Amino acid sequence: MHVGLISYTPDPEGVIAAAARISVSNVSALDLKEKQTPERVAGLLKYLLSAGHLSPFEHASFTFAIDGISRVTSHQLVRHRLASYTQQSQRYVSFKKLDFVTPNTIAAKPDWLAKYNEAVQNAHRLYCEMLDAGIPAEDARYILPNAAETRLVMTMNARELMNAAGLRLCLRAQWEIIQLFDYVKREVEKVAPLIAEQLQAKCYRLGYCDERESCGLFPTRQ
Amino acid sequence: MHVGLISYTPDPEGVIAAAARISVSNVSALDLKEKQTPERVAGLLKYLLSAGHLSPFEHASFTFAIDGISRVTSHQLVRHRLASYTQQSQRYVSFKKLDFVTPNTIAAKPDWLAKYNEAVQNAHRLYCEMLDAGIPAEDARYILPNAAETRLVMTMNARELMNAAGLRLCLRAQWEIIQLFDYVKREVEKVAPLIAEQLQAKCYRLGYCDERESCGLFPTRQ
Amino acid sequence: MHVGLISYTPDPEGVIAAAARISVSNVSALDLKEKQTPERVAGLLKYLLSAGHLSPFEHASFTFAIDGISRVTSHQLVRHRLASYTQQSQRYVSFKKLDFVTPNTIAAKPDWLAKYNEAVQNAHRLYCEMLDAGIPAEDARYILPNAAETRLVMTMNARELMNAAGLRLCLRAQWEIIQLFDYVKREVEKVAPLIAEQLQAKCYRLGYCDERESCGLFPTRQ
Amino acid sequence: MHVGLISYTPDPEGVIAAAARISVSNVSALDLKEKQTPERVAGLLKYLLSAGHLSPFEHASFTFAIDGISRVTSHQLVRHRLASYTQQSQRYVSFKKLDFVTPNTIAAKPDWLAKYNEAVQNAHRLYCEMLDAGIPAEDARYILPNAAETRLVMTMNARELMNAAGLRLCLRAQWEIIQLFDYVKREVEKVAPLIAEQLQAKCYRLGYCDERESCGLFPTRQ
């Protein structure tokens, strides 16, 4: 799995702060953005977060190249609807070589790993044979496993990143999407450390665990 | 594949018409809805469609039980973001028996069909063995093929149904999702024939084909 | 102000419950919906709410006729983007008679009330004169006050109703939109009491107040 | 009215092109973005537009400071739901001086202009008196006219900019929001000329007018 930032709103935290201030100011946001110090931006973001005023965080967006996740995880990921995705197509791309993801619970057991690898290779061999026999890639791919890797470009604004990370960095999420959002967080850290700090399991914001059972990090509400 | 209507906004076309009329009226939409005839509703819907005033169509929603589509198709389907989905989980459900979809291009060729069935069964056998060995379902499923069937509940309003059907009933879409939207259309037909009529490839609305090559139904714009 | 339910997903709570159960079941949601008792539905909704699993609540929608709110409030209301609105147009409707809203802080003081009424009437008189002089309604309306009444049709699903009510039933919201969501709640109560119960200020769900200062209902997080 | 670009996705057209190419490629979008020429980007964008493949245009966002529009226009603007707004509040800001918008149809007639100005000033005078008397700003503002100016920050991606401009640059839209989108277009032109070119009335894309009556630019569909 590899996650890289392709592009993002420059000075994302400054943009959020300037936008937030327009609601209580009578000068242009252009001027507000000019005349703010990093300290003031940091203080304002802290206030917005504590007061649950999250809408200004929508004004900063981040675009990621995500490569080498399984179709298991891409299917989960695109369920976040307040974001934009462009995904590699299994209809239009033929995979002469199949890259695939192996869960640790399988990789850790040599016997199962061997069977797993063999089964993936068998499926891929049949896929290639069907392609050679003239069956369209869009149909041959029905035999490919969930483990098959995919690539996509994802754009998410900071508010939705906080929401999605809140759900996907919870230990009840699956390991692969946890790892994905860990990488996403690392990329955001390079350019927007105050936002990256907020990319954390939802319990940190709530102050309690709202799942059926807690992982131990925070108690449930009772 | 089976598609059934679980629920929908009663009198969907009447609701749309009453909503549309509020924009140019000075009485309550409650009264507008009371005092309209089927003829007037039909005439108004026709006008709204011809004038591209599609937003009132958002006031009528349809909730479908969709069973027996492949994960290929569910992954495509949930890309329509202006809709609500609840999908059967491969994390929390274990599949002792694997239902799966077979493309016609494979089913039509006995040799390939036999190999395809065998490959699916092999993958499913390994899946079951891994479950028995204590590997969690969420990881064992990496070996399951794209062909594995899934179920979901989908709610879409009439405007988005028209948009999604416009894309998915185009002959450039994949056969399985075309079939899905054919069934969706059939279900809508039973309760909202004027809306169902509009569930058709986008070229019918545009008057031309905007894809690279036309299937022949409508010429491209040049 | 008058709020009336024009239409809604029949058996809204049953639809939500059936949808929720599909994620952990291997039978069709059509069957799940058939075979559930009111007790089971109630128990499941309670669980979903406590566990923060709110997405199934999107499958039930409610369509309201909202009449006699000010443009102050309609401008606030339409900021909730996960909903559908059709609003009476000040471009296409001419207002020979102007209905308008008066805040209690003004109505309670006879002197100010008299001045307020007079100012509204003066503005409306000029509006009518401009219409008579051939100035288009869309331009004459620039002189109409924020107090001018409007009508609209709003469709919101249960999840967004809970979110919007959480913000708008908070005592920091303005009195007119609080009143609007009180009426909305009353309408929902008639057809979906378990959902209506959840239409309450966000602090009830959070267990604390996340605004800068608490109204006293719940303490702030510190 | 003043519109200024506060921030935007750097190299917006390059980001869109790289994202689009991932769907048919088997290398990372990071590499695709590196290795593209302006000519290739331009050619690809042209193809995407002609083929109606608009989703990659979502990966580039633009954030505008919009100052000095009337509340008439801000109420229209925020109806575009696939965008983010932070607006100056009439609850939290008191307006000792009232800036306001005057339609040309009124400004062009000295008699009406004088009456209009006087009526706005009268409303503003009462507003100030009510503030002095301790009536909260959020209530005093009910007497302010629709003409009152507001400010906001708006973030929209390129796809939604094309959609919104398609509707708002149509001559059936009101003059003030047409002017707003003219300014928006001018700002986008400075940093993304290929996208700016697409900010035009919807008839240019459709090839015909879908309104009831054409302004003459394109014939209606019949």
Short mmCIF file of C-alpha atoms in Angstrom, two decimals, chain D:
data_model
loop_
_atom_site.label_atom_id
_atom_site.label_comp_id
_atom_site.label_asym_id
_atom_site.label_seq_id
_atom_site.Cartn_x
_atom_site.Cartn_y
_atom_site.Cartn_z
CA MET D 1 -19.77 43.14 -5.49
CA HIS D 2 -16.26 41.77 -5.29
CA VAL D 3 -15.10 38.21 -5.91
CA GLY D 4 -11.55 37.11 -5.18
CA LEU D 5 -9.86 33.73 -5.20
CA ILE D 6 -8.54 32.96 -1.71
CA SER D 7 -7.09 29.58 -2.55
CA TYR D 8 -7.37 26.73 -5.02
CA THR D 9 -5.89 23.32 -5.84
CA PRO D 10 -2.55 24.12 -7.47
CA ASP D 11 -2.23 22.98 -11.09
CA PRO D 12 -5.95 22.18 -11.11
CA GLU D 13 -6.05 20.95 -14.68
CA GLY D 14 -3.04 18.69 -14.19
CA VAL D 15 -4.66 17.12 -11.13
CA ILE D 16 -7.86 16.43 -13.04
CA ALA D 17 -5.96 14.87 -15.93
CA ALA D 18 -3.84 12.64 -13.68
CA ALA D 19 -6.94 11.48 -11.82
CA ALA D 20 -8.77 10.73 -15.04
CA ARG D 21 -5.90 8.63 -16.35
CA ILE D 22 -5.79 6.36 -13.29
CA SER D 23 -9.00 4.70 -14.40
CA VAL D 24 -7.29 3.16 -17.43
CA SER D 25 -3.69 2.90 -16.17
CA ASN D 26 -1.64 0.59 -14.02
CA VAL D 27 0.81 3.07 -12.53
CA SER D 28 0.35 5.47 -9.64
CA ALA D 29 -1.42 8.79 -10.20
CA LEU D 30 1.69 10.38 -8.66
CA ASP D 31 3.69 9.18 -11.68
CA LEU D 32 0.93 10.08 -14.11
CA LYS D 33 0.94 13.64 -12.79
CA GLU D 34 4.72 13.94 -13.10
CA LYS D 35 4.87 12.84 -16.67
CA GLN D 36 2.28 14.88 -18.48
CA THR D 37 2.67 17.84 -20.81
CA PRO D 38 0.28 20.82 -20.99
CA GLU D 39 -0.77 19.61 -24.43
CA ARG D 40 -1.67 16.18 -23.14
CA VAL D 41 -3.59 17.70 -20.23
CA ALA D 42 -5.53 19.96 -22.59
CA GLY D 43 -6.34 17.11 -24.95
CA LEU D 44 -7.54 14.89 -22.13
CA LEU D 45 -9.76 17.55 -20.58
CA LYS D 46 -11.33 18.16 -23.97
CA TYR D 47 -12.04 14.46 -24.33
CA LEU D 48 -13.54 14.17 -20.84
CA LEU D 49 -15.87 17.09 -21.52
CA SER D 50 -17.00 15.78 -24.88
CA ALA D 51 -17.65 12.33 -23.42
CA GLY D 52 -19.54 13.65 -20.40
CA HIS D 53 -16.98 12.10 -18.01
CA LEU D 54 -17.16 14.90 -15.50
CA SER D 55 -16.29 13.18 -12.22
CA PRO D 56 -12.51 13.80 -12.44
CA PHE D 57 -13.27 17.54 -12.42
CA GLU D 58 -14.22 17.10 -8.76
CA HIS D 59 -10.57 16.77 -7.77
CA ALA D 60 -9.86 20.50 -8.24
CA SER D 61 -11.43 22.98 -5.83
CA PHE D 62 -11.64 26.76 -5.75
CA THR D 63 -12.25 28.92 -2.68
CA PHE D 64 -13.66 32.41 -3.23
CA ALA D 65 -14.14 35.44 -1.00
CA ILE D 66 -17.46 36.91 -2.13
CA ASP D 67 -18.26 40.36 -0.76
CA GLY D 68 -21.09 42.76 -1.34
CA ILE D 69 -23.85 40.54 -2.70
CA SER D 70 -27.41 40.98 -1.49
CA ARG D 71 -29.15 38.46 0.74
CA VAL D 72 -31.39 37.83 -2.29
CA THR D 73 -28.40 36.37 -4.06
CA SER D 74 -26.79 34.62 -1.10
CA HIS D 75 -30.11 32.80 -0.52
CA GLN D 76 -30.06 31.63 -4.15
CA LEU D 77 -26.38 30.74 -4.06
CA VAL D 78 -26.45 28.45 -1.04
CA ARG D 79 -29.06 26.29 -2.76
CA HIS D 80 -26.14 24.71 -4.61
CA ARG D 81 -25.59 21.95 -2.10
CA LEU D 82 -22.41 20.38 -3.46
CA ALA D 83 -20.29 23.21 -2.13
CA SER D 84 -19.13 24.68 1.18
CA TYR D 85 -20.12 28.09 2.51
CA THR D 86 -19.25 30.20 5.51
CA GLN D 87 -21.39 33.32 5.59
CA GLN D 88 -21.31 36.52 7.59
CA SER D 89 -23.95 36.28 10.29
CA GLN D 90 -26.69 38.88 10.79
CA ARG D 91 -27.04 37.41 14.28
CA TYR D 92 -23.52 38.09 15.46
CA VAL D 93 -22.57 41.16 13.41
CA SER D 94 -24.30 44.53 14.00
CA PHE D 95 -24.44 46.86 11.03
CA LYS D 96 -23.98 50.46 12.12
CA LYS D 97 -23.63 51.29 8.46
CA LEU D 98 -25.75 49.39 5.97
CA ASP D 99 -24.28 48.56 2.59
CA PHE D 100 -26.95 47.49 0.15
CA VAL D 101 -27.51 46.51 -3.46
CA THR D 102 -29.70 48.49 -5.88
CA PRO D 103 -31.11 46.79 -8.99
CA ASN D 104 -30.48 48.65 -12.25
CA THR D 105 -34.17 48.77 -13.05
CA ILE D 106 -34.54 51.00 -10.00
CA ALA D 107 -31.21 52.85 -10.21
CA ALA D 108 -32.06 53.92 -13.75
CA LYS D 109 -35.13 55.88 -12.62
CA PRO D 110 -34.17 58.81 -10.37
CA ASP D 111 -37.62 59.06 -8.73
CA TRP D 112 -37.76 55.43 -7.80
CA LEU D 113 -34.13 55.43 -6.78
CA ALA D 114 -34.76 58.25 -4.31
CA LYS D 115 -37.73 56.44 -2.80
CA TYR D 116 -35.78 53.18 -2.66
CA ASN D 117 -32.81 54.78 -0.93
CA GLU D 118 -35.07 56.51 1.53
CA ALA D 119 -36.92 53.29 2.34
CA VAL D 120 -33.65 51.41 2.90
CA GLN D 121 -32.40 54.21 5.16
CA ASN D 122 -35.65 54.24 7.12
CA ALA D 123 -35.41 50.50 7.69
CA HIS D 124 -31.79 50.81 8.75
CA ARG D 125 -32.58 53.71 11.10
CA LEU D 126 -35.24 51.65 12.87
CA TYR D 127 -32.80 48.72 13.02
CA CYS D 128 -30.21 50.93 14.78
CA GLU D 129 -32.80 52.33 17.18
CA MET D 130 -33.94 48.84 18.09
CA LEU D 131 -30.34 47.77 18.73
CA ASP D 132 -29.89 50.83 20.99
CA ALA D 133 -33.07 49.86 22.83
CA GLY D 134 -31.60 46.44 23.61
CA ILE D 135 -33.42 44.38 21.03
CA PRO D 136 -31.00 41.63 19.93
CA ALA D 137 -29.38 42.04 16.49
CA GLU D 138 -30.81 38.67 15.45
CA ASP D 139 -34.33 40.11 15.89
CA ALA D 140 -33.76 43.72 14.82
CA ARG D 141 -32.54 42.41 11.47
CA TYR D 142 -36.07 41.25 10.56
CA ILE D 143 -36.66 44.82 9.38
CA LEU D 144 -33.57 44.91 7.16
CA PRO D 145 -34.31 44.65 3.43
CA ASN D 146 -33.36 41.80 1.12
CA ALA D 147 -31.03 44.37 -0.45
CA ALA D 148 -28.68 44.28 2.55
CA GLU D 149 -25.21 43.17 1.58
CA THR D 150 -23.54 40.06 2.91
CA ARG D 151 -20.15 38.35 2.60
CA LEU D 152 -19.21 34.74 2.36
CA VAL D 153 -16.51 32.25 1.58
CA MET D 154 -17.46 29.59 -0.94
CA THR D 155 -15.55 26.47 -1.95
CA MET D 156 -16.71 24.63 -5.04
CA ASN D 157 -15.03 21.97 -7.11
CA ALA D 158 -14.68 22.35 -10.87
CA ARG D 159 -17.49 19.93 -11.69
CA GLU D 160 -20.00 21.77 -9.53
CA LEU D 161 -18.71 25.14 -10.79
CA MET D 162 -19.58 23.98 -14.32
CA ASN D 163 -23.01 22.83 -13.19
CA ALA D 164 -23.81 25.97 -11.18
CA ALA D 165 -22.49 28.30 -13.88
CA GLY D 166 -24.56 26.38 -16.41
CA LEU D 167 -27.69 27.36 -14.50
CA ARG D 168 -26.66 30.81 -13.27
CA LEU D 169 -25.14 32.16 -16.48
CA CYS D 170 -28.36 31.30 -18.31
CA LEU D 171 -30.13 34.55 -19.13
CA ARG D 172 -33.17 33.33 -17.23
CA ALA D 173 -31.21 33.64 -13.97
CA GLN D 174 -31.40 36.94 -12.10
CA TRP D 175 -28.93 39.68 -13.08
CA GLU D 176 -27.12 39.73 -9.73
CA ILE D 177 -26.25 36.04 -9.68
CA ILE D 178 -25.30 36.18 -13.37
CA GLN D 179 -22.87 38.95 -12.45
CA LEU D 180 -21.57 36.88 -9.55
CA PHE D 181 -20.77 33.93 -11.79
CA ASP D 182 -19.22 36.25 -14.37
CA TYR D 183 -16.78 37.36 -11.67
CA VAL D 184 -16.26 33.77 -10.54
CA LYS D 185 -15.41 32.86 -14.12
CA ARG D 186 -12.94 35.75 -14.38
CA GLU D 187 -11.15 34.54 -11.27
CA VAL D 188 -10.96 30.96 -12.47
CA GLU D 189 -9.64 32.19 -15.82
CA LYS D 190 -6.47 33.44 -14.12
CA VAL D 191 -5.48 30.02 -12.87
CA ALA D 192 -7.38 27.43 -14.91
CA PRO D 193 -8.31 28.77 -18.35
CA LEU D 194 -9.55 25.43 -19.69
CA ILE D 195 -11.98 25.10 -16.81
CA ALA D 196 -13.04 28.75 -17.00
CA GLU D 197 -13.96 28.22 -20.64
CA GLN D 198 -16.54 25.68 -19.47
CA LEU D 199 -18.21 28.11 -17.08
CA GLN D 200 -21.04 29.04 -19.42
CA ALA D 201 -24.80 28.74 -19.75
CA LYS D 202 -25.94 25.11 -19.91
CA CYS D 203 -27.20 25.50 -23.51
CA TYR D 204 -23.61 25.62 -24.77
CA ARG D 205 -23.06 22.11 -23.45
CA LEU D 206 -26.50 20.78 -24.41
CA GLY D 207 -26.52 22.27 -27.87
CA TYR D 208 -30.08 23.49 -27.32
CA CYS D 209 -32.17 25.49 -24.84
CA ASP D 210 -34.15 23.39 -22.37
CA GLU D 211 -36.08 26.31 -20.88
CA ARG D 212 -39.66 27.05 -21.88
CA GLU D 213 -38.59 29.89 -24.16
CA SER D 214 -35.17 30.47 -25.66
CA CYS D 215 -33.31 33.77 -25.29
CA GLY D 216 -32.25 33.30 -28.90
CA LEU D 217 -28.78 31.92 -28.26
CA PHE D 218 -29.81 28.33 -28.99
CA PRO D 219 -33.18 27.03 -30.26
CA THR D 220 -35.32 24.92 -27.94
CA ARG D 221 -35.19 21.20 -28.59
CA GLN D 222 -38.16 21.12 -30.96
#
